[in-house]
Every structure is written in structure tokens, then in C-alpha cells.
Tab-separated table of C-alpha atoms in Angstrom:
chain	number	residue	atom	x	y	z
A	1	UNK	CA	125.548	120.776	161.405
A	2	UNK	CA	128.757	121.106	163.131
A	3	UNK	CA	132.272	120.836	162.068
A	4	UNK	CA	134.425	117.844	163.488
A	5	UNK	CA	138.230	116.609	163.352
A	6	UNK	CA	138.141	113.879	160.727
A	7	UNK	CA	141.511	112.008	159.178
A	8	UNK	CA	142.278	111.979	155.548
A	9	UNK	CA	143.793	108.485	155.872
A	10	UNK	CA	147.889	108.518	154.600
A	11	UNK	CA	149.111	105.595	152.572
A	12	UNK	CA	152.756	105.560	152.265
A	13	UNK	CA	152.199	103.488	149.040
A	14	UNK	CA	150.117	106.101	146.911
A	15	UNK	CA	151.797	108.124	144.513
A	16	UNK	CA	151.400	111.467	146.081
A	17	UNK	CA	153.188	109.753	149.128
A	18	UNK	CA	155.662	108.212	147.258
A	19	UNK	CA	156.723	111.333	145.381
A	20	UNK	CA	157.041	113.297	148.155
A	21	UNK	CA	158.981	110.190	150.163
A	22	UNK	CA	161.744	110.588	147.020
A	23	UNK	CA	162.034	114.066	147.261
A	24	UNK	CA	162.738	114.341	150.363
A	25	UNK	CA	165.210	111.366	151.197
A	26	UNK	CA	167.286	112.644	147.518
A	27	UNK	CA	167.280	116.082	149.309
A	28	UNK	CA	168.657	115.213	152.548
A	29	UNK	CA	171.092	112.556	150.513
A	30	UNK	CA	172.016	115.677	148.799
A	31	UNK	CA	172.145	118.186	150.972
A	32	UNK	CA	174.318	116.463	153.196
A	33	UNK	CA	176.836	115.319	150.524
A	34	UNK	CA	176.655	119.384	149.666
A	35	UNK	CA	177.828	119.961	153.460
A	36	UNK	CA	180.397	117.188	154.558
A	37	UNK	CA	182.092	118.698	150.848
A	38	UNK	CA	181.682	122.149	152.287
A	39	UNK	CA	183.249	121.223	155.359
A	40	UNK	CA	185.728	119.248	153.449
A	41	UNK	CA	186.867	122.321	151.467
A	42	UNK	CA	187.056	123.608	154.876
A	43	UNK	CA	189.870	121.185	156.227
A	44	UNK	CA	187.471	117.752	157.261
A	45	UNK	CA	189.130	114.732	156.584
A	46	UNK	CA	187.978	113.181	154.602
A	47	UNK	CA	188.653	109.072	154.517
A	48	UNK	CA	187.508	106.107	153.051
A	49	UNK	CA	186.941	102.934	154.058
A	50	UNK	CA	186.709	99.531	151.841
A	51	UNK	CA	184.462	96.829	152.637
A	52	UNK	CA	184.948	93.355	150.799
A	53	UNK	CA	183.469	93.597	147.989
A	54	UNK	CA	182.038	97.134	147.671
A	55	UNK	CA	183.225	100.368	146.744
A	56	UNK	CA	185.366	102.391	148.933
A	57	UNK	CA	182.618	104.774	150.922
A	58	UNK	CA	183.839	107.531	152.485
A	59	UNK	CA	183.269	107.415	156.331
A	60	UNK	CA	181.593	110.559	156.836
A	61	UNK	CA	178.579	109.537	154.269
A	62	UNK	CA	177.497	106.570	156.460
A	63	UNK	CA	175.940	108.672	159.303
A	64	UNK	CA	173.236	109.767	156.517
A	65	UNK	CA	171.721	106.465	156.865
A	66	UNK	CA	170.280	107.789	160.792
A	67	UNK	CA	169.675	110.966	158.919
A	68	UNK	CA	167.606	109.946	156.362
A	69	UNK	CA	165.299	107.972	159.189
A	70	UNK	CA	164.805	110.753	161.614
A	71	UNK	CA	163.554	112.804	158.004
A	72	UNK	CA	161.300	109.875	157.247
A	73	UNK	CA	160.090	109.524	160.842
A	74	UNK	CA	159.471	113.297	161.240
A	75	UNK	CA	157.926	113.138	157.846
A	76	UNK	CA	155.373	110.298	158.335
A	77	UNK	CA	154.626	111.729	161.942
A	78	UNK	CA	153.908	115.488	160.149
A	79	UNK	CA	152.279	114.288	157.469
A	80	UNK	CA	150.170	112.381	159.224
A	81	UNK	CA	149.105	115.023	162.345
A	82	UNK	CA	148.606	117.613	159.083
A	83	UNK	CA	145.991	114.840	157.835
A	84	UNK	CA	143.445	116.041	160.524
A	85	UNK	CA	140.577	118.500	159.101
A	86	UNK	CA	137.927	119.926	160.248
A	87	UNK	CA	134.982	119.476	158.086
A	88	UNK	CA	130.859	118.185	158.283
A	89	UNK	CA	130.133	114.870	158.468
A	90	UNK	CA	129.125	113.017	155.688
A	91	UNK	CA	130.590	116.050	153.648
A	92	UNK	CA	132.982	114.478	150.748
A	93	UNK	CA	136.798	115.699	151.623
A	94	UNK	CA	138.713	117.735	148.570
A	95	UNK	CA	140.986	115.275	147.223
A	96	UNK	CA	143.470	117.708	146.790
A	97	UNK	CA	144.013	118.036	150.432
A	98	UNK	CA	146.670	114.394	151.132
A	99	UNK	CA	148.914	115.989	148.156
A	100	UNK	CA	149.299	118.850	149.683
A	101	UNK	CA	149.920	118.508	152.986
A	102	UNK	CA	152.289	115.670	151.963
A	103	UNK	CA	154.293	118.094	149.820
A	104	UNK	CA	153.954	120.537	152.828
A	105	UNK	CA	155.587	118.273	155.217
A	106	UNK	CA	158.150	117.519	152.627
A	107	UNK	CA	159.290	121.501	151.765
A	108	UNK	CA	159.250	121.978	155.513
A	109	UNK	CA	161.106	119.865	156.756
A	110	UNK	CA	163.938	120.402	154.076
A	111	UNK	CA	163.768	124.305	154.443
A	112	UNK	CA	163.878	123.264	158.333
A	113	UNK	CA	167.336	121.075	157.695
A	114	UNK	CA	168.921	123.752	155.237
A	115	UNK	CA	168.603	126.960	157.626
A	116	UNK	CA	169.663	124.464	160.539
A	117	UNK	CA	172.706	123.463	158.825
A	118	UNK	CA	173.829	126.676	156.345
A	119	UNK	CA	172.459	129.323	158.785
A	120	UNK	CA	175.238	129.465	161.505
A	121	UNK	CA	178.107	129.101	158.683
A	122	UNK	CA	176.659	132.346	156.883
A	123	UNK	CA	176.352	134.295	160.241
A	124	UNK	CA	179.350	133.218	161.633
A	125	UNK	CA	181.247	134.158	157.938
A	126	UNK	CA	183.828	136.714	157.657
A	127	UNK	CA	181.447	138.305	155.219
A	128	UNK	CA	178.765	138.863	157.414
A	129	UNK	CA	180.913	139.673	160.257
A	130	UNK	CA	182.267	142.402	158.095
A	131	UNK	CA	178.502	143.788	157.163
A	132	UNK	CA	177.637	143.341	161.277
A	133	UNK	CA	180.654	145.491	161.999
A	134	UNK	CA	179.825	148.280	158.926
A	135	UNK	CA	176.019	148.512	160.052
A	136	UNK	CA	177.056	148.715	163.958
A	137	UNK	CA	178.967	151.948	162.875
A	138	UNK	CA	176.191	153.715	162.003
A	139	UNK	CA	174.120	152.342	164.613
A	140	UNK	CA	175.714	152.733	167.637
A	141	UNK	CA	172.962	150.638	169.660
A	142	UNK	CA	173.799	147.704	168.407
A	143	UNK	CA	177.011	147.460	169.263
A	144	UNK	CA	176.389	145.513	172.158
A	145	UNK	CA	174.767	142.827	170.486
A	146	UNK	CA	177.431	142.318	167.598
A	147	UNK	CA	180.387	142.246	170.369
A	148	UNK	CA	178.078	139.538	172.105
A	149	UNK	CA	177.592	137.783	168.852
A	150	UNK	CA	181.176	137.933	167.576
A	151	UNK	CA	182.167	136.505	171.255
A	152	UNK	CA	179.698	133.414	170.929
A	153	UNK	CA	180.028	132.859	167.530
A	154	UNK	CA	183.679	132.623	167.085
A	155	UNK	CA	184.563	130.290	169.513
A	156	UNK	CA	182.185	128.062	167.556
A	157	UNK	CA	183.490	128.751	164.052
A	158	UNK	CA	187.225	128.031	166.115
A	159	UNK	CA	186.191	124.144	166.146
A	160	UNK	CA	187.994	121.550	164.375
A	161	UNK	CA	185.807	120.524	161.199
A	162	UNK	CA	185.619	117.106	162.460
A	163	UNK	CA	183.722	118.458	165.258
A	164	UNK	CA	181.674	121.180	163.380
A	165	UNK	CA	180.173	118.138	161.693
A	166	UNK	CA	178.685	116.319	164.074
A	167	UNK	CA	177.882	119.444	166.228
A	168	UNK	CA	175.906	120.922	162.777
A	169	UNK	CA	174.345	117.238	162.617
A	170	UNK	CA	173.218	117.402	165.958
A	171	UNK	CA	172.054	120.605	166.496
A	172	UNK	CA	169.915	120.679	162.860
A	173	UNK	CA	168.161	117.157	163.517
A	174	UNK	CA	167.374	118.137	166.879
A	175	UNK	CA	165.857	121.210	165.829
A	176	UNK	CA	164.184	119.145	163.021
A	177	UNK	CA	163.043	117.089	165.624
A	178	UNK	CA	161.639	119.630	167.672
A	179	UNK	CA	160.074	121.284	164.855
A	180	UNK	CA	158.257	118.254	164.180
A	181	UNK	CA	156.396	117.673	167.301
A	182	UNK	CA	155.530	121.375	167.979
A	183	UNK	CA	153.946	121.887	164.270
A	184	UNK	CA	152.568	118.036	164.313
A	185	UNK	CA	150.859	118.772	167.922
A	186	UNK	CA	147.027	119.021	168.655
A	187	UNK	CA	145.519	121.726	169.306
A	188	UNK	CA	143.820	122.101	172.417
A	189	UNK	CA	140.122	121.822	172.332
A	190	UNK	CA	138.777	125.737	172.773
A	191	UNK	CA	136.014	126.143	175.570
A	192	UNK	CA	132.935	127.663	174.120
A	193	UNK	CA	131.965	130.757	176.128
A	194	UNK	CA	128.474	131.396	177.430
């Protein structure tokens, strides 16, 4: 008997997906209040606005509304294209399986938006600039690369916070976009040889 595609079916309403729907929205919640204050420690402004009869809500918290949908979006679309097994027909399906490749999609994608975001802040740190500089001294081959990184990088880390922001945003949603559709993509159908 041969082995064919078949789809576990995902319900967003089941616990499993439900669990791993709240631990990823509080993540990204949190991990981008953890940045804006990082940048904020960093000189962002940092303002609030008052609407009627709500709380003052700092401005730069509202753009985690869009961020939390592209996480849910690249979540149901991963979730869903990791939801394709190969197994016998008529053979039952490990039950097992939706939990965990709900919880994959989930620790993915927020190890995908914390390297995104943290990443180019810890390369581009004095710190690590320092260790670059220490380790290019007793390997004189890469010196080349750590004058070519110190000349991209510090231009960068240069920017006003304002625009460090919404460049980090940008560039880590884009590359959690990206992400998404390469890992969530079929695989072509392999030609059997003769």
C-alpha cells in the first residue's frame, strides 16, 4: 500500500490551537513592549496619546495591532501547510501530531521574530565590536570582513531611534514573512526513476 499526502484538519477553536494562539500573540505583545522600552532607554520618544474615554496609550504600542496579525496570519498559514502527512490510507493518524506542529509553528515563528529584532542590536553593540576587533588580531584573515562589517553596520546603528523602530519592524516581519512561505511551501512531487 502506498503512502499519500493526507491533512490533519486544524480547528482554530480546539484547545491545542487555542493554547498555542495565546502564546504566541502574549509573546509578540511582549516582546515588542520589551523592544520599543529598549529603544526607549536608547533615546525613542516616547509619547502618549489620550482618546476620550480611555487610558492614555503610548503611540508607539498601537503598531502591534498589524503585528500581532501578520503573527496570526503566518501562524494559521504554517500551521496549517505543517498539517500535511504522509501516511496509508485508511491508517488512523497519531493524535499527537496537530499539537505538535501547532506548538512548532508557534516556537518558530517567535524564535524567527526575536533573532530578527535582537540580532542586529547585539552585532552591531560596542561589545561585540570590541570581541570582532580582539579575535581579528589574532586572525589576520578576517580583517577584511570586520572592516566591511563595522562600515555597514555603523551607519545603521547611527539612525535616529525613531527610525531604528520601524526599520527593526520592517525588516523582522518581512523576514517572518518570508520565513513563512518558504517553510509552509510544498514540496515538489519527486519523479520515480526507472
Amino acid at each position: 500500500m502506498s503512502v499519500v499526502p493526507r491533512r490533519i484538519i486544524l480547528k482554530p477553536t480546539s484547545p491545542t490551537s487555542l493554547i498555542s494562539i495565546v502564546i504566541l500573540l502574549a509573546s509578540t505583545v511582549l516582546i515588542e513592549i520589551y523592544f520599543t522600552d529598549y529603544l526607549k532607554v536608547r533615546g525613542l520618544e516616547f509619547k502618549s496619546y489620550q482618546f476620550a474615554a480611555l487610558p492614555a496609550i503610548p503611540y508607539l504600542y498601537l503598531p502591534i495591532i498589524g503585528f500581532v496579525a501578520v503573527m496570526l496570519s503566518s501562524w494559521m498559514y504554517l500551521a496549517r501547510a505543517r498539517l500535511v502527512v504522509q501516511a496509508k490510507p485508511g491508517v488512523q493518524l497519531n493524535s499527537t501530531i496537530l499539537p505538535a506542529r501547532t506548538f512548532e509553528a508557534t516556537f518558530v515563528l517567535m524564535t524567527i521574530q526575536v533573532a530578527a529584532l535582537f540580532i542586529p542590536y547585539v552585532l552591531g553593540s560596542n561589545w561585540m565590536l570590541n570581541e570582532l576587533s580582539s579575535v581579528t588580531t589574532i586572525i589576520l584573515g578576517l580583517r577584511g570582513l570586520y572592516l566591511w562589517f563595522y562600515g555597514t553596520i555603523a551607519p545603521m546603528m547611527g539612525l535616529d531611534p525613531i527610525w531604528k523602530y520601524f526599520a527593526s519592524n520592517a525588516v523582522s516581519y518581512t523576514i517572518i514573512v518570508a520565513a513563512t512561505l518558504i517553510m509552509g511551501r510544498k514540496p515538489k512531487r519527486q519523479i520515480a526513476k526507472r
